[in-house]
Amino acid sequence: MALDLFTVGDPIADTKAPRDVPIGERWSERRFRAKLVNPANRRKLTVIVVGTGLAGGSAAATLGEAGYKVKSFWYQDSPRRAHSVAAQGGINAAKNYRNDGDSVHRLFYDTVKGGDFRSREDNVHRLAEVSVNIIDQCVAQGVPFAREYGGLLDNRSFGGTQVSRTFYARGQTGQQLLYGAYQALERQMAAGTVEQFARTEMLDLIVVDGRARGIVARNLITGEISTHFADAVVLATGGYSNVFYLSTNAKGSNATAIWRAHKRGALFANPCYTQIHPTCIPVHGEYQSKLTLMSESLRNDGRVWVPKERGDDRDPRQIPEDERDYYLERLYPSFGNLVPRDIASRQAKNVCDEGRGVGPNGLGVYLDFAEAMQRLGRPAIEAKYGNLFDMYAQITGEDPYEVPMRIYPAVHYTMGGLWVDYDLQSTIPGLFVIGEANFSDHGANRLGASALMQGLADGYFVLPNTINDYLASGPFEKVDAGNPAAVEALEGVRAQTERLLSINGTRTTASFHRELGRLMFDLCGMERSEESLRKALDRIPEIRQEFWTNVKVPGEAGRFNQSLEHAGRVADFIELAELMCVDALHRNESCGGHFRAESQTPDGEALRDDENYAYVAAWEWTPEGAPPVLHKEALEFDYVHLAQRSYK
């Protein structure tokens, strides 16, 4: 690999997990060893929380209830608009209500294996432990989980498991969980412990004497750019799937908060680990602006298939059973249609590449419920998936009760994010990162129904315990708008804003975003190779140069201006895309969602290289023109033994 793409720096390690005790005792031991802040002192300390999804909303509510002064920032009009509201299928927890062999250890094992052995054991085990508390918390809040006839909470299965551990509220689980966190947050706002900043976007991190002490933010209605200060900053701003332009994320979802923090010194871990979800409504037009997820839960009862013969464009109901290829059931008899997302997505791509894809452009496979409706009856299917079927019918104009759904993989989630230790603290002291914004729990592939689990685990149970240890070392020196670091950050944001407005070129921001997204999906998407990644790395600097010389951003800075918002986010996406490709090129192995064409088994499965790549790649920002610096965190496996993943 060309040495000018990156340099290698010192190794990095997590020092917060108490590794002198067994893994099952480490979380309780860490909480015991952590310093505490007494209630009277909490009232003197301020915490900024950016984002109000499941992680941010639950964290702000819990910290406010603990007595801290919390400042909560979100760019939507209401916390309920956070993208967590769109999550459909469910939330995992090791309750073992089905008595089917589940346990904390099995959830831990499934998550490490599902992530293709590229996650940190300590963090994953804690997540599995805390999962059992999340359900109790949410039930107490009134979250209407589905229940069996006798009144007990119901469960269903998700990919990568052989037990039923997923709790759900039809196909609206994220919405109901978010409303639970929202009502807790509203209670603290009414109590005066949480101050709200709606329609406000973080544009920079203020670092004073090496500590995170505040943020620079822009009011999206008035255009006012201002500074805000605290004793600690928490980022809960989600992932960066929209770097691909077309994704299942909301159009406003962006990477600006974590990327600006990265440029202030927070290491960015495993940026090439992106998840392609196998069950999404296929692309239907050149100018489509986003994609729609169809919950993985549908694969409990829906069967995935394509015609055995190429070019078979008959009505699927006219294709006999013996002329259908239920390829996931054929290739993976032990897990069938419930293999992990990375595997299901690649196999869908493979059959479409063979010419057996369905639909107008051949980029689709069938998800068929005919057998399930014959077995269970239509009322049972409606009770489980009714809102999902309605959504599909409204978007496609096809009735999934009568005709099989057509689905195809789409970008959905990012396992990479800012590097954090066991306390969820980044490499900048005082900057904590939770939920999808950090890298910590899912390795190279997230199992379905685990994003909601991590967001609520971090917000309700982990961060409120670990942030105490940092804040106990306060009180810190007072910082105000006159501090040189605050002035520099504020002026930097203003300068970039003015620069974007002054270019007055001929191309829209959307055209740059669309070009970047297509390039990333084609060259750094479901399959990557050295050739494709080098091609991307040749083109991305050209896109960046053209963007900063030819973008047209209409309007003014001092007012509502969505074009300006989008331009700032796309500028960050362009820089992030380059790091993603560098990370993907340097990792010359296949693992989970990172599939290198050069590294696969004879039957086309991901082939890891544990001898050379069993580490977290944590990248350090360097000024433009200098290559990024790679810091490696070695991954140790004491409780789950490294093995070639198999779901056959």
Coordinates of N, CA and C in Angstrom, one line a residue, residues 210-330:
G210 N -7.3 21.1 26.6 CA -7.4 19.6 26.3 C -8.7 19.0 26.7
R211 N -9.6 19.7 27.3 CA -10.9 19.2 27.7 C -12.0 19.7 26.8
A212 N -13.1 18.9 26.6 CA -14.3 19.4 25.9 C -15.1 20.2 26.9
R213 N -15.3 21.5 26.5 CA -16.0 22.4 27.4 C -17.2 23.1 26.8
G214 N -17.5 22.8 25.6 CA -18.7 23.4 25.0 C -18.8 23.2 23.5
I215 N -19.8 23.8 22.9 CA -20.0 23.7 21.5 C -20.3 25.0 20.8
V216 N -20.1 25.1 19.5 CA -20.6 26.2 18.7 C -21.8 25.6 18.0
A217 N -22.9 26.4 18.0 CA -24.1 25.9 17.4 C -24.8 27.0 16.6
R218 N -25.6 26.6 15.6 CA -26.3 27.6 14.8 C -27.8 27.4 14.9
N219 N -28.5 28.4 15.2 CA -30.0 28.4 15.3 C -30.5 28.3 13.8
L220 N -31.1 27.2 13.5 CA -31.5 27.0 12.1 C -32.7 27.9 11.6
I221 N -33.3 28.6 12.5 CA -34.4 29.5 12.2 C -33.9 30.9 12.0
T222 N -33.1 31.4 12.9 CA -32.6 32.8 12.8 C -31.2 32.9 12.2
G223 N -30.5 31.8 12.1 CA -29.1 31.8 11.6 C -28.1 32.3 12.6
E224 N -28.5 32.6 13.8 CA -27.5 33.0 14.8 C -26.5 31.9 15.2
I225 N -25.3 32.2 15.2 CA -24.2 31.3 15.6 C -23.7 31.7 17.0
S226 N -23.7 30.8 17.9 CA -23.4 31.1 19.3 C -22.6 30.0 20.0
T227 N -22.1 30.3 21.2 CA -21.3 29.4 21.9 C -22.1 28.9 23.2
H228 N -21.9 27.7 23.6 CA -22.5 27.2 24.8 C -21.5 26.3 25.6
F229 N -21.5 26.4 26.9 CA -20.5 25.9 27.7 C -21.0 24.9 28.7
A230 N -20.1 23.9 29.1 CA -20.5 22.9 30.1 C -19.3 22.3 30.7
D231 N -19.4 21.4 31.6 CA -18.3 20.7 32.2 C -18.0 19.4 31.5
A232 N -19.0 19.0 30.7 CA -18.8 17.8 29.8 C -19.7 17.9 28.6
V233 N -19.4 17.2 27.5 CA -20.2 17.2 26.3 C -20.5 15.8 25.9
V234 N -21.7 15.5 25.6 CA -22.1 14.2 25.2 C -22.7 14.3 23.8
L235 N -22.1 13.5 22.8 CA -22.6 13.4 21.5 C -23.4 12.2 21.3
A236 N -24.7 12.4 20.9 CA -25.6 11.3 20.6 C -26.3 11.6 19.3
T237 N -25.5 11.8 18.2 CA -26.0 12.3 17.0 C -26.2 11.3 15.9
G238 N -26.0 10.0 16.2 CA -26.3 9.0 15.2 C -25.1 8.7 14.3
G239 N -25.4 8.0 13.2 CA -24.4 7.5 12.3 C -24.3 8.4 11.0
Y240 N -23.5 7.8 10.0 CA -23.2 8.6 8.8 C -23.6 7.9 7.5
S241 N -24.7 7.1 7.6 CA -25.1 6.4 6.4 C -25.4 7.4 5.2
N242 N -25.8 8.6 5.5 CA -26.1 9.5 4.4 C -24.9 10.0 3.6
V243 N -23.7 9.5 3.9 CA -22.6 9.7 3.1 C -22.8 9.1 1.7
F244 N -23.7 8.0 1.7 CA -24.0 7.3 0.5 C -25.2 8.0 -0.3
Y245 N -25.7 9.1 0.2 CA -26.8 9.8 -0.4 C -28.1 9.0 -0.2
L246 N -28.2 7.9 -0.9 CA -29.4 7.0 -0.7 C -29.2 6.1 0.4
S247 N -30.0 6.2 1.4 CA -29.9 5.3 2.6 C -31.3 5.3 3.2
T248 N -31.5 4.5 4.2 CA -32.8 4.4 4.9 C -32.8 5.5 6.0
N249 N -31.8 6.3 6.2 CA -31.8 7.3 7.2 C -32.6 8.5 6.8
A250 N -33.1 9.3 7.7 CA -33.8 10.5 7.4 C -32.9 11.4 6.7
K251 N -33.4 12.3 5.8 CA -32.6 13.2 5.0 C -31.7 14.1 5.8
G252 N -32.2 14.5 7.0 CA -31.4 15.4 7.8 C -30.3 14.7 8.6
S253 N -30.3 13.4 8.7 CA -29.2 12.7 9.4 C -27.9 13.0 8.8
N254 N -26.9 13.3 9.7 CA -25.6 13.8 9.2 C -24.5 13.4 10.1
A255 N -23.3 13.7 9.7 CA -22.1 13.3 10.5 C -21.4 14.5 11.0
T256 N -22.0 15.7 10.9 CA -21.2 16.9 11.2 C -20.7 17.0 12.6
A257 N -21.5 16.7 13.6 CA -21.1 16.8 15.0 C -19.9 15.9 15.3
I258 N -20.0 14.6 14.9 CA -18.9 13.7 15.2 C -17.6 14.1 14.3
W259 N -17.9 14.5 13.1 CA -16.7 14.8 12.2 C -16.0 16.1 12.7
R260 N -16.7 17.1 13.2 CA -16.1 18.3 13.7 C -15.3 18.0 15.0
A261 N -15.9 17.0 15.8 CA -15.2 16.6 17.0 C -13.9 15.8 16.7
H262 N -14.0 15.0 15.6 CA -12.8 14.3 15.1 C -11.7 15.3 14.7
K263 N -12.1 16.4 14.1 CA -11.1 17.3 13.6 C -10.5 18.1 14.8
R264 N -11.2 18.0 16.0 CA -10.7 18.6 17.2 C -9.8 17.7 18.0
G265 N -9.7 16.4 17.6 CA -8.8 15.5 18.3 C -9.4 14.2 18.7
A266 N -10.7 14.0 18.5 CA -11.3 12.7 18.8 C -11.0 11.7 17.7
L267 N -10.4 10.5 18.1 CA -10.1 9.5 17.1 C -11.4 8.9 16.5
F268 N -11.4 8.6 15.2 CA -12.5 8.0 14.5 C -12.2 6.6 14.2
A269 N -13.0 5.6 14.7 CA -12.7 4.2 14.7 C -13.5 3.5 13.6
N270 N -12.8 2.7 12.8 CA -13.5 1.7 11.9 C -14.5 2.4 10.9
P271 N -14.1 3.5 10.3 CA -15.1 4.2 9.4 C -15.6 3.3 8.3
C272 N -14.9 2.3 7.9 CA -15.3 1.5 6.7 C -16.4 0.5 7.1
Y273 N -16.7 0.3 8.3 CA -17.7 -0.7 8.8 C -19.1 -0.1 8.6
T274 N -19.7 -0.3 7.5 CA -21.0 0.2 7.2 C -22.0 -1.0 6.9
Q275 N -23.2 -0.9 7.3 CA -24.1 -2.0 7.2 C -25.1 -1.8 6.0
I276 N -25.2 -2.8 5.2 CA -26.2 -2.8 4.1 C -27.4 -3.7 4.5
H277 N -28.6 -3.1 4.7 CA -29.7 -3.9 5.2 C -30.4 -4.6 4.0
P278 N -30.7 -5.9 4.2 CA -31.1 -6.7 3.0 C -32.6 -6.5 2.7
T279 N -33.4 -5.9 3.5 CA -34.8 -5.9 3.2 C -35.3 -4.4 3.2
C280 N -35.1 -3.8 2.0 CA -35.5 -2.4 1.7 C -36.2 -2.4 0.4
I281 N -37.1 -1.4 0.2 CA -37.8 -1.2 -1.1 C -36.8 -0.8 -2.1
P282 N -36.7 -1.5 -3.3 CA -35.7 -1.1 -4.2 C -35.8 0.3 -4.8
V283 N -34.6 0.8 -5.3 CA -34.6 2.1 -5.9 C -35.5 2.1 -7.1
H284 N -36.3 3.2 -7.3 CA -37.2 3.2 -8.4 C -37.1 4.4 -9.3
G285 N -36.1 5.3 -9.1 CA -35.9 6.4 -9.9 C -34.6 7.1 -9.8
E286 N -34.1 7.8 -10.9 CA -32.8 8.4 -10.9 C -32.7 9.5 -9.8
Y287 N -33.8 10.2 -9.5 CA -33.8 11.3 -8.6 C -34.4 11.0 -7.3
Q288 N -34.5 9.8 -6.9 CA -35.0 9.4 -5.6 C -34.1 10.0 -4.5
S289 N -34.7 10.4 -3.4 CA -33.9 11.1 -2.4 C -33.5 10.2 -1.2
K290 N -34.3 9.2 -0.9 CA -34.0 8.3 0.2 C -34.6 6.9 -0.1
L291 N -34.3 6.0 0.7 CA -34.8 4.6 0.6 C -35.6 4.2 1.8
T292 N -36.5 3.2 1.7 CA -37.4 2.9 2.8 C -37.1 1.5 3.3
L293 N -36.9 1.4 4.6 CA -36.6 0.1 5.2 C -37.9 -0.7 5.3
M294 N -37.8 -2.0 5.1 CA -38.8 -3.0 5.5 C -38.2 -3.9 6.6
S295 N -38.8 -3.9 7.7 CA -38.2 -4.5 8.9 C -37.6 -5.9 8.7
E296 N -36.5 -6.2 9.3 CA -35.9 -7.5 9.3 C -36.9 -8.5 9.9
S297 N -37.8 -8.1 10.8 CA -38.7 -9.0 11.4 C -39.6 -9.7 10.4
L298 N -39.7 -9.1 9.2 CA -40.5 -9.8 8.1 C -39.9 -11.1 7.7
R299 N -38.6 -11.3 8.0 CA -37.9 -12.5 7.6 C -38.3 -13.7 8.6
N300 N -39.0 -13.4 9.7 CA -39.5 -14.5 10.5 C -40.5 -15.3 9.7
D301 N -41.4 -14.7 9.0 CA -42.4 -15.4 8.3 C -42.3 -15.3 6.8
G302 N -41.6 -14.3 6.2 CA -41.5 -14.2 4.8 C -40.3 -15.0 4.3
R303 N -40.4 -15.6 3.1 CA -39.4 -16.5 2.6 C -38.8 -15.7 1.4
V304 N -37.5 -15.7 1.3 CA -36.7 -15.0 0.3 C -36.4 -15.9 -0.9
W305 N -36.8 -15.5 -2.1 CA -36.5 -16.4 -3.3 C -36.4 -15.5 -4.5
V306 N -35.8 -16.2 -5.5 CA -35.7 -15.7 -6.9 C -36.0 -16.8 -7.9
P307 N -36.4 -16.6 -9.1 CA -36.5 -17.7 -10.1 C -35.2 -18.4 -10.3
K308 N -35.3 -19.7 -10.6 CA -34.1 -20.5 -10.8 C -33.4 -20.1 -12.1
E309 N -34.2 -19.6 -13.1 CA -33.7 -19.3 -14.4 C -33.6 -17.8 -14.6
R310 N -32.5 -17.4 -15.3 CA -32.3 -16.0 -15.6 C -33.4 -15.5 -16.5
G311 N -33.7 -14.2 -16.3 CA -34.7 -13.5 -17.2 C -36.1 -14.0 -17.0
D312 N -36.5 -14.7 -16.0 CA -37.8 -15.2 -15.8 C -38.7 -14.1 -15.2
D313 N -39.4 -13.4 -16.1 CA -40.2 -12.2 -15.7 C -41.7 -12.5 -15.5
R314 N -42.0 -13.8 -15.3 CA -43.4 -14.1 -15.1 C -43.9 -13.5 -13.8
D315 N -45.2 -13.3 -13.7 CA -45.8 -13.0 -12.4 C -45.4 -14.0 -11.4
P316 N -44.9 -13.6 -10.2 CA -44.3 -14.5 -9.2 C -45.3 -15.6 -8.8
R317 N -46.6 -15.3 -8.9 CA -47.6 -16.2 -8.5 C -47.8 -17.4 -9.5
Q318 N -47.2 -17.1 -10.7 CA -47.3 -18.1 -11.7 C -46.1 -19.0 -11.8
I319 N -45.1 -18.7 -11.0 CA -43.9 -19.5 -11.0 C -44.0 -20.7 -10.0
P320 N -44.0 -21.9 -10.5 CA -44.2 -23.1 -9.6 C -43.0 -23.2 -8.5
E321 N -43.3 -23.9 -7.5 CA -42.4 -24.1 -6.4 C -41.0 -24.7 -6.9
D322 N -41.1 -25.6 -7.8 CA -39.9 -26.3 -8.2 C -39.0 -25.4 -9.1
E323 N -39.6 -24.3 -9.5 CA -38.8 -23.3 -10.3 C -38.3 -22.1 -9.6
R324 N -38.5 -22.2 -8.2 CA -38.0 -21.1 -7.4 C -36.8 -21.5 -6.6
D325 N -35.9 -20.6 -6.3 CA -34.7 -20.8 -5.6 C -34.8 -20.0 -4.2
Y326 N -35.1 -20.7 -3.2 CA -35.1 -20.1 -1.8 C -33.7 -20.2 -1.4
Y327 N -32.9 -19.3 -1.9 CA -31.4 -19.4 -1.8 C -30.8 -19.3 -0.4
L328 N -31.4 -18.5 0.5 CA -30.9 -18.5 1.9 C -31.2 -19.8 2.6
E329 N -32.4 -20.4 2.4 CA -32.7 -21.6 3.0 C -31.8 -22.7 2.4
R330 N -31.4 -22.6 1.1 CA -30.6 -23.6 0.5 C -29.1 -23.5 1.0

